[in-house]
Coordinates of C-alpha atoms in Angstrom, one line a residue:
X1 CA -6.7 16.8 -14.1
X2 CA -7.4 15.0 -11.2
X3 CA -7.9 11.4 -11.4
X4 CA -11.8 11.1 -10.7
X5 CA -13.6 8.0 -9.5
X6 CA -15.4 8.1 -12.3
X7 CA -12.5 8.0 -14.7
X8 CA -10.6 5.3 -12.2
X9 CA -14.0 3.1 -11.6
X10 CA -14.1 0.7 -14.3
X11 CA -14.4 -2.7 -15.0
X12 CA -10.4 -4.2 -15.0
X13 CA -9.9 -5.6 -18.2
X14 CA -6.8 -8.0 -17.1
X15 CA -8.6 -11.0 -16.4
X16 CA -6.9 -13.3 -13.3
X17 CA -6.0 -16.7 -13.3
X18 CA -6.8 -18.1 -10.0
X19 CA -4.5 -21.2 -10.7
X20 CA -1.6 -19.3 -11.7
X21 CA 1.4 -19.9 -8.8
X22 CA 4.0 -18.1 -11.1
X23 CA 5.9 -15.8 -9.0
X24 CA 9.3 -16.6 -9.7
X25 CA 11.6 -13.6 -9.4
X26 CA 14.4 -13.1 -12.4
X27 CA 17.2 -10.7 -11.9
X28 CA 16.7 -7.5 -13.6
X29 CA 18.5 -6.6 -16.5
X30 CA 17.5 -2.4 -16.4
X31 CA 19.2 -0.6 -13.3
X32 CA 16.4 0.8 -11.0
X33 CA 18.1 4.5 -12.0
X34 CA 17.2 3.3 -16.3
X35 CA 13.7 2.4 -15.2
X36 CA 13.3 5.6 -13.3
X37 CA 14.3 8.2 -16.5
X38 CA 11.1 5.7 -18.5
X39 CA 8.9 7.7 -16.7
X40 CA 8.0 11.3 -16.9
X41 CA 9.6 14.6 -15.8
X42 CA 8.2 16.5 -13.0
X43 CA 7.2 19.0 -15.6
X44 CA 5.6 16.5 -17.8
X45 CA 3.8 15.0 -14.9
X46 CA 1.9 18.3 -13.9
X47 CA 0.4 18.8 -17.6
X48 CA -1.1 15.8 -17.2
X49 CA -2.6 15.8 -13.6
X50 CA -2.7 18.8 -11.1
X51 CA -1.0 17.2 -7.8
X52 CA 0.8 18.2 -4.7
X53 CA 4.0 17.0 -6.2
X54 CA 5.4 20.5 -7.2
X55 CA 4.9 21.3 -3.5
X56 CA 6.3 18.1 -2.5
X57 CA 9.1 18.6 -4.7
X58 CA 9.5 22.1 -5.2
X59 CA 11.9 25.2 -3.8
X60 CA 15.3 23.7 -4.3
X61 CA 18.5 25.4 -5.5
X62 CA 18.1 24.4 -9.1
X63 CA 16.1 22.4 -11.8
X64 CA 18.4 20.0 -11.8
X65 CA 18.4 19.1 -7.8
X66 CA 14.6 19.0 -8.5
X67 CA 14.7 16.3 -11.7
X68 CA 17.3 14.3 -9.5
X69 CA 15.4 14.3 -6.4
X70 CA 12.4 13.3 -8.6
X71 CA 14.3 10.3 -10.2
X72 CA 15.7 9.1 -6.7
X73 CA 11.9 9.2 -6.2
X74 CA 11.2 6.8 -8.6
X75 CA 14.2 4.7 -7.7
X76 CA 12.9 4.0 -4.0
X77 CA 9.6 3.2 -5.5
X78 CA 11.2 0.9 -7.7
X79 CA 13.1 -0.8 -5.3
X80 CA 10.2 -0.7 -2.3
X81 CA 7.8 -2.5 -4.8
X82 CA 10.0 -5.7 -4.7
X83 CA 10.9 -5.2 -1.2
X84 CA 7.2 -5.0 -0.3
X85 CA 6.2 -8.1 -2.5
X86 CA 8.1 -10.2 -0.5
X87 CA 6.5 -10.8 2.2
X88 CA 2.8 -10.4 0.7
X89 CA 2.9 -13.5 -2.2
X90 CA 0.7 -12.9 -4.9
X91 CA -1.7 -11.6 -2.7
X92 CA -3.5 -7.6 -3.4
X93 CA -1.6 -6.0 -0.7
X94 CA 1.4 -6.5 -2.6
X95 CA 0.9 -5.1 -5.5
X96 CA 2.7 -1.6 -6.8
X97 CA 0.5 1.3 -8.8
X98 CA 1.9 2.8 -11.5
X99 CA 1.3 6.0 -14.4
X100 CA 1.4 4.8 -17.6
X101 CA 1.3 6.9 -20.6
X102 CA 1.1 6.2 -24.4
X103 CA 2.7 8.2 -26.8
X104 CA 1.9 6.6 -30.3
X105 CA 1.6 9.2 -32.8
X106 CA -1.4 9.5 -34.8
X107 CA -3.3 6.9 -32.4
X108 CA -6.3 6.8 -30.1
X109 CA -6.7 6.7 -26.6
X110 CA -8.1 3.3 -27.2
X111 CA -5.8 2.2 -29.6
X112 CA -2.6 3.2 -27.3
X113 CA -3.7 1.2 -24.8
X114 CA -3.9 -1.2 -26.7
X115 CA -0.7 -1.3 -27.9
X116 CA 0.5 -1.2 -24.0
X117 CA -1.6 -4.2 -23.1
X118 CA -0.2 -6.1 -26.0
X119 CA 3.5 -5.7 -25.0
X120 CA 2.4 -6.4 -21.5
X121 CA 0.7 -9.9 -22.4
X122 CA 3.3 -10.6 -24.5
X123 CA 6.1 -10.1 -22.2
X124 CA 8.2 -13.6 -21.1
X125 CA 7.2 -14.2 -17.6
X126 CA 4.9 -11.9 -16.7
X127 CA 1.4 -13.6 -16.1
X128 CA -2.1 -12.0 -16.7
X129 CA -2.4 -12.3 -13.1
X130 CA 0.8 -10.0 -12.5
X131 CA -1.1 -6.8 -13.3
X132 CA -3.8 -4.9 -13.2
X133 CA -5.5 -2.2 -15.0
X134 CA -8.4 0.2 -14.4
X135 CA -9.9 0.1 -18.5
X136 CA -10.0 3.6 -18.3
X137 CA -7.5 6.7 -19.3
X138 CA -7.9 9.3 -16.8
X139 CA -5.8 11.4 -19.0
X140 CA -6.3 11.6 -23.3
X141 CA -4.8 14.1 -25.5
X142 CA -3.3 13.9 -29.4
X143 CA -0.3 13.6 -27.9
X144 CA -0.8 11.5 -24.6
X145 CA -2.5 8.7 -23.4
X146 CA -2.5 8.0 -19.9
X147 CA -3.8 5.4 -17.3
X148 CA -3.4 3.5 -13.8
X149 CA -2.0 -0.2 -13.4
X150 CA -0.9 -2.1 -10.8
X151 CA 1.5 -4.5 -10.8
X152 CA 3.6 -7.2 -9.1
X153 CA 7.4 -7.6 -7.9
X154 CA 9.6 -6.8 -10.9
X155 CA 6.8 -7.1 -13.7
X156 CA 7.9 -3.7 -14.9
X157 CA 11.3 -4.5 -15.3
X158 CA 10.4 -7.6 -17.3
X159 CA 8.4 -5.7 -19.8
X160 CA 11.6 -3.0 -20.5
X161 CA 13.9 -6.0 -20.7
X162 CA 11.5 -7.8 -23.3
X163 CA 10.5 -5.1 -25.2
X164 CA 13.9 -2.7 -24.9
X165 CA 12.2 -0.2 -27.7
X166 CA 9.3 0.3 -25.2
X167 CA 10.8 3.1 -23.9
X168 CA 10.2 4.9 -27.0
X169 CA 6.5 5.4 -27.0
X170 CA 5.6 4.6 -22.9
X171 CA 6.5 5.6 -20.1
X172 CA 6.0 4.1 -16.7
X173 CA 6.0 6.4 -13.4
X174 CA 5.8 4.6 -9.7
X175 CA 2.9 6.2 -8.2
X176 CA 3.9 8.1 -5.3
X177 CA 2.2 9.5 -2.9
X178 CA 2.3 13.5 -3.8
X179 CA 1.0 12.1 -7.2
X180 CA -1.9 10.6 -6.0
X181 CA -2.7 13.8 -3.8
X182 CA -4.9 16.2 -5.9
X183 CA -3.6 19.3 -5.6
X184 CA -4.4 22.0 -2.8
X185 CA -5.3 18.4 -0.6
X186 CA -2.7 20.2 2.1
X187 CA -3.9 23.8 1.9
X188 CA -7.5 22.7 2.6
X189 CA -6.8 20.6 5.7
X190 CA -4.0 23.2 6.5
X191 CA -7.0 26.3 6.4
X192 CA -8.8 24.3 8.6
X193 CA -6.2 23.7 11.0
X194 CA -5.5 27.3 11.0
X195 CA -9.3 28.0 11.5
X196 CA -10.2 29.8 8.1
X197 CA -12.9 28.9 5.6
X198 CA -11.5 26.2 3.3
X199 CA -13.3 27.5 0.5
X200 CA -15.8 25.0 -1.6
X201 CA -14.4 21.8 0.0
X202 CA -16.0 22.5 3.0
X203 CA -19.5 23.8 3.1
X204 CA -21.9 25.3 5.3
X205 CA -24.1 22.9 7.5
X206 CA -27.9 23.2 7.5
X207 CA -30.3 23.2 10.8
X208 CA -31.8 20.0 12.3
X209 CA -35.4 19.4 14.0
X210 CA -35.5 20.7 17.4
X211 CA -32.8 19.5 19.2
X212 CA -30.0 18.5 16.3
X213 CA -27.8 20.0 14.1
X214 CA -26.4 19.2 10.7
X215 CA -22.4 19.9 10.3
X216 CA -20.7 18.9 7.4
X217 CA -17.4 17.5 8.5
X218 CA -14.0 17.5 6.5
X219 CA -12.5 13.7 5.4
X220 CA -10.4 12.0 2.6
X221 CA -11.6 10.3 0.2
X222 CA -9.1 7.8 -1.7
X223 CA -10.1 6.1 -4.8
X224 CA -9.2 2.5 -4.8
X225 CA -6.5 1.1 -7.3
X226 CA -7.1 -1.2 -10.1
X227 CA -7.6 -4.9 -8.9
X228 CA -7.9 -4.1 -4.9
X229 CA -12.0 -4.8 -5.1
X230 CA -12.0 -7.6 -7.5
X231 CA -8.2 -9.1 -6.7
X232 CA -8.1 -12.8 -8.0
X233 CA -11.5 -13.1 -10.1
X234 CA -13.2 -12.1 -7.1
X235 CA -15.2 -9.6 -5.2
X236 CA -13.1 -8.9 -2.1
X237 CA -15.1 -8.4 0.7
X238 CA -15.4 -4.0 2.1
X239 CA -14.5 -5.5 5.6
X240 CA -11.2 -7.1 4.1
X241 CA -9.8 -3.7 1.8
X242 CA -10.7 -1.7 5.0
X243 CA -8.3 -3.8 7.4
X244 CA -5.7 -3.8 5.5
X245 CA -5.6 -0.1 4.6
X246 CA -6.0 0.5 8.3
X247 CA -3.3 -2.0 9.0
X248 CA -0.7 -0.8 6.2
X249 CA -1.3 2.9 8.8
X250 CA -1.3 1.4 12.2
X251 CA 0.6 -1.5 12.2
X252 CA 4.1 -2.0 13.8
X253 CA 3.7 1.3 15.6
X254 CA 3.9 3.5 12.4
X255 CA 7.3 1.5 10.9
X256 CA 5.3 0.1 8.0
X257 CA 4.1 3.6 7.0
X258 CA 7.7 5.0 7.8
X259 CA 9.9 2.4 5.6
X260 CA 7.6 3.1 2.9
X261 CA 8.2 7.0 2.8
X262 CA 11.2 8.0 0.3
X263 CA 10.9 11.4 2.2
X264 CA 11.3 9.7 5.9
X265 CA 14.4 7.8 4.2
X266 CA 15.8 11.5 2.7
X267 CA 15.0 13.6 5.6
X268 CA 16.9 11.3 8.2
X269 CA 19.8 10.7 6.1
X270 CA 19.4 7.0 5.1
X271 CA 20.0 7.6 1.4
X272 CA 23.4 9.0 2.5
X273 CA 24.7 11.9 0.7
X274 CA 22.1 12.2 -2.2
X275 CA 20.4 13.7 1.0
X276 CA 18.7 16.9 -0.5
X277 CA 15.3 17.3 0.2
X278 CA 12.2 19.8 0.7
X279 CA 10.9 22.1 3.2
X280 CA 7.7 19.8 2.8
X281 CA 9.0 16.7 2.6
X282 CA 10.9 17.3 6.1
X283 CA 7.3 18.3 7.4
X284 CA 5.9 14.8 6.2
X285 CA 8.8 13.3 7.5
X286 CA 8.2 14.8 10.7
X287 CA 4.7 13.8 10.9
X288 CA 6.3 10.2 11.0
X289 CA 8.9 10.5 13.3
X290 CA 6.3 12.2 16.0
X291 CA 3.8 9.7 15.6
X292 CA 6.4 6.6 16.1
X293 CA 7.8 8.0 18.6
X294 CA 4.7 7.6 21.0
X295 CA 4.6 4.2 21.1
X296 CA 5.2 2.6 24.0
X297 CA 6.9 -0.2 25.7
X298 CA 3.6 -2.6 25.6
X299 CA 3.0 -1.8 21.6
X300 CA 0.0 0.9 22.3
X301 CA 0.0 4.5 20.6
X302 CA -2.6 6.8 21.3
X303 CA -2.5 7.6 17.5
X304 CA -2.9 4.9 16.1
X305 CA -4.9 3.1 18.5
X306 CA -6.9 5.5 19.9
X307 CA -7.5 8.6 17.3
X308 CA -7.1 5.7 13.9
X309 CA -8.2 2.6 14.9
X310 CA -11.0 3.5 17.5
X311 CA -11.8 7.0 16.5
X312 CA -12.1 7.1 12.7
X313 CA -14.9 5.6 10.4
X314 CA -13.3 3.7 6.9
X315 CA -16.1 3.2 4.7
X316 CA -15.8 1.9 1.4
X317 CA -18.3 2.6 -1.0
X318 CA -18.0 1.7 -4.8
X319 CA -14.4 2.5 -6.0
X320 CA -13.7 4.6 -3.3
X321 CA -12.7 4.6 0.5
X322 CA -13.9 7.4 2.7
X323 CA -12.1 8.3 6.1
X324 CA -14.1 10.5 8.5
X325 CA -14.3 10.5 12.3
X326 CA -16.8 8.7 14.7
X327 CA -17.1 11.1 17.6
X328 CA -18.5 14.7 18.1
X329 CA -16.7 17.9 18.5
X330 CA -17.6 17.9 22.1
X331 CA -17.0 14.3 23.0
X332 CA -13.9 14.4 21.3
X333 CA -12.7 17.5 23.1
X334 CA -13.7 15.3 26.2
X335 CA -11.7 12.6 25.4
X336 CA -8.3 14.4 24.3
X337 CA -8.4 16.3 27.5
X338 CA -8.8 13.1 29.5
X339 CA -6.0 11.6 27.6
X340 CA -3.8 14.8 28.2
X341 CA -3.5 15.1 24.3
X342 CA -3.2 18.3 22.9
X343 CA -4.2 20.4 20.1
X344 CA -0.5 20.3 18.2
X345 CA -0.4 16.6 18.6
X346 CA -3.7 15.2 17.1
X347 CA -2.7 17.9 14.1
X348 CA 0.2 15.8 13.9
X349 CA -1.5 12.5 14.2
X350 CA -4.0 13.9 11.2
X351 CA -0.9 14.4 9.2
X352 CA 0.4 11.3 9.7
X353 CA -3.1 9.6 9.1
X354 CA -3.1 11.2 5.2
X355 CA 0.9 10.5 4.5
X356 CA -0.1 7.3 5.5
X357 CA -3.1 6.4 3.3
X358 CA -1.7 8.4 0.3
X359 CA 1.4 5.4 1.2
X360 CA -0.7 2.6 0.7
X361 CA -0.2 0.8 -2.3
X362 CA -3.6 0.3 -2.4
X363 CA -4.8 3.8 -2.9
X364 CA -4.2 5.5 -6.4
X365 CA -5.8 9.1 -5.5
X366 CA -7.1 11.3 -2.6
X367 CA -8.9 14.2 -2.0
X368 CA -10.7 16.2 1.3
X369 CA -14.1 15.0 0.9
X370 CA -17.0 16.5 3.1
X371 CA -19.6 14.1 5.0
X372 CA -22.8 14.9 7.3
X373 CA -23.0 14.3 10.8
X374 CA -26.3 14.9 13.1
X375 CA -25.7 16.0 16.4
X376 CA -27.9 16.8 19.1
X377 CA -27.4 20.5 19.9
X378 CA -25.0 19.9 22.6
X379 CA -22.5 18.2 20.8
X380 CA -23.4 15.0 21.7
X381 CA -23.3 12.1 18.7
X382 CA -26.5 10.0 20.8
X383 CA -29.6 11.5 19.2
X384 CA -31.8 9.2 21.7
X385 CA -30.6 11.1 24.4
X386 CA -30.2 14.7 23.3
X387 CA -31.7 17.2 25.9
X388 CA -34.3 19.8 25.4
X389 CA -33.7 22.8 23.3
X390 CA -33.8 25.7 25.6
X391 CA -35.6 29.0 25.0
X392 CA -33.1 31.9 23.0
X393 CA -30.9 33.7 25.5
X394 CA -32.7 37.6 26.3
X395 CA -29.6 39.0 25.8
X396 CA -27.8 40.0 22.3
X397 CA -25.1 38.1 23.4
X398 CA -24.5 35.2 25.3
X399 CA -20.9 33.1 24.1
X400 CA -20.6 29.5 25.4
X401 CA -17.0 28.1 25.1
X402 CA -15.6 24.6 24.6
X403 CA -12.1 24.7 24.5
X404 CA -9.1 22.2 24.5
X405 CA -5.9 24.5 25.7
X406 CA -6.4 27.3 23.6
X407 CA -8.8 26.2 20.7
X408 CA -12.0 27.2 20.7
X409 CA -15.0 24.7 19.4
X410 CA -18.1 26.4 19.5
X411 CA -20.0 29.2 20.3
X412 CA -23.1 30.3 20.2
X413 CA -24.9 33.8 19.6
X414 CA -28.3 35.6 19.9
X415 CA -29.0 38.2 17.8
X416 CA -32.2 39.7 17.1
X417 CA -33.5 36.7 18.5
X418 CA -31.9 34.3 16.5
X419 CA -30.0 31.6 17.7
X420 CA -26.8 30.3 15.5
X421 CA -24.2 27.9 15.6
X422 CA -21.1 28.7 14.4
X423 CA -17.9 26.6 14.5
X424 CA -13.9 27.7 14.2
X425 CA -13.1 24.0 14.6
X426 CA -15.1 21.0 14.9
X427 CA -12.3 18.3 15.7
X428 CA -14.9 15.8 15.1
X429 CA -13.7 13.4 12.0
X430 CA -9.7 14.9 12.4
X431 CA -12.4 16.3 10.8
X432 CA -13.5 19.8 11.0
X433 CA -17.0 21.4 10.4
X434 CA -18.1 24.8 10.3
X435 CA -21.8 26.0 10.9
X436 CA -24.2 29.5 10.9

């Protein structure tokens, strides 16, 4: 089940106290590695929310590399949300989010959360300002109860410490990021890098007036976690949750995002030799290392500066944040040929884009999402200044190309006196559209 805004888009129910200064840090009594076997099994996880974590965490030798790779998962999460806390106060941005499931026999949904929120509230040290919940289950069955929170610094170990029988009936899970990907999130932006049809995500655009067009363009969309809109009995501001998301991607020329991947950390050795990994984690991982790697000596990075920052469109709307692009096909194409950046390397910089927001601790779910963009007929994003339609070609056949290296944009055919549109990739939102 993926985690739907819907489901996610509630009122939080953990009221803050905007006075409360608490954030005193006690030493944990429960190893990181006890914390991490609290939560579910890969196996459990997928029953209760169809994600990319079996491909993120799939194709090893044996189960067992796969449930220890999983728990060194959890591990790094614990220990990166006490790292990350540090330097953020009590402030949203550094806050963890985090599974929790109820399994209280003969209960309801309602009443099992409950029971959570009571041993949360009731926990020594841990403030009603130290967590955050969404009020909703995204996942309910006679056997499970399941919802988001997010919390502060070593909150969760302060509740297992308190209540040591806890463990019995709930089960907390770091929320990483192939468990906030719904699943087939890389297939469709992988089918559209490959140019093939995506199937429902991305849909078929319509005709404009005379001289536009209508494409529907690929995106992300990312439902927001508990407490990031209304942080400190509050409405936070659209302008202030979009800054920081973009900052947690493009800041420190991509080191934020890359000390807060557990598969950059595997892939490159730094866990030393618990070093086993995936075929798709070393392709996230690589996404990272490419996109630091372009930095320069004065700070700038044409992907993060130029294709993130300047060329992508964060809107917020509700409980979710939608990424899409802010230039045309054509004017893209235009630019990326006048910055001598190729094909290969803005698929990278997409990649490292969607690691990157499914990173942020922030975000609790993501999805390709489809938007629509008007163009005038050439491409062009400047409807004041589109040029006249001219009259349908005489021929049956008459192909335009745009190309950067060896991808082709856009074409266009006459047949039977019909003029169409049709497009293998519109790079226009990292974004792709197709048309007919």
């Amino acid at each position: 089940l993926a985690i739907s805004t819907a489901l996610l888009s509630s009122a939080t129910f953990a009221v803050v106290d905007a006075q409360d200064t608490n954030t005193t840090t006690t030493t944990a009594e429960v190893a990181n590695e006890e914390l991490a076997s609290y939560g579910l099994t890969l196996d459990e996880f997928n029953k209760v929310r169809m994600s990319e974590s079996p491909a993120d965490f799939g194709g090893l030798p044996s189960q067992d590399d796969t449930d220890q790779l999983w728990l060194d998962a959890a591990v790094f999460e614990y220990e990166l949300a006490t790292s990350h806390s540090d330097p953020y106060a009590i402030t949203s941005p550094g806050y963890h989010p985090y599974l929790i499931c109820s399994t209280y026999p003969n209960l309801s949904g309602a009443d099992r959360e409950a029971k959570v929120d009571a041993i949360f509230q009731n926990t020594p040290n841990v403030s009603i300002s130290h967590y955050y919940t969404g009020g909703n289950l995204f996942h309910n069955d006679d056997s499970i109860s399941c919802g988001i929170l997010r919390a502060y610094d070593d909150t969760i170990h302060k509740v297992y410490v308190a209540n040591p029988n806890a463990s019995e009936f709930m089960t907390v899970n770091p929320l990483s990021s192939s468990m906030k990907m719904v699943e087939n999130t890389v297939e469709v932006l992988q089918s559209w890098f490959r140019k093939e049809d995506a199937g429902d995500v991305v849909s078929v655009g319509s005709a404009g007036n005379d001289n536009t067009i209508q494409v529907k363009i690929l995106g992300l969309e990312m439902v927001l976690c508990p407490g990031v809109q209304d942080f400190n009995v509050g409405d936070v501001n659209d302008t202030v949750i979009v800054n920081d998301i973009r900052n947690f991607v493009t800041e420190n020329g991509g080191e934020t995002v890359e000390n807060h991947s557990f598969y950059h950390h595997r892939v490159n050795g730094e866990d030393g030799d618990r070093a086993v990994h995936t075929e798709r984690m070393d392709q996230w991982s690589a996404a990272i290392t490419n996109v630091t790697s372009w930095t320069k000596d004065d700070g700038s990075n044409i992907c993060l500066d130029t294709i993130i920052k300047n060329g992508m469109d964060f809107t917020v709307k509700n409980q979710s944040l939608t990424v899409l692009g802010t230039m045309s096909f054509w004017e893209l194409n235009e630019f990326m040929d006048s910055l001598g950046f190729s094909e290969e390397e803005l698929e990278i910089c997409i990649w490292y884009l969607t690691y990157g927001l499914a990173l942020d601790p922030m975000m609790c779910s993501m999805q390709p999402a489809t938007g629509v963009k008007t163009l005038c007929k050439d491409g062009t994003s400047d409807l004041s200044k589109c040029p006249p339609t001219d009259p349908p070609a005489s021929s049956s056949s008459r192909p335009t190309f745009w190309t950067a290296g060896s991808l082709t944009l856009l074409w266009m055919n006459s047949h039977n006196g019909v003029v169409g549109l049709m497009m293998t990739m519109c790079v226009s939102c990292f974004g792709f559209a197709i048309m007919l």
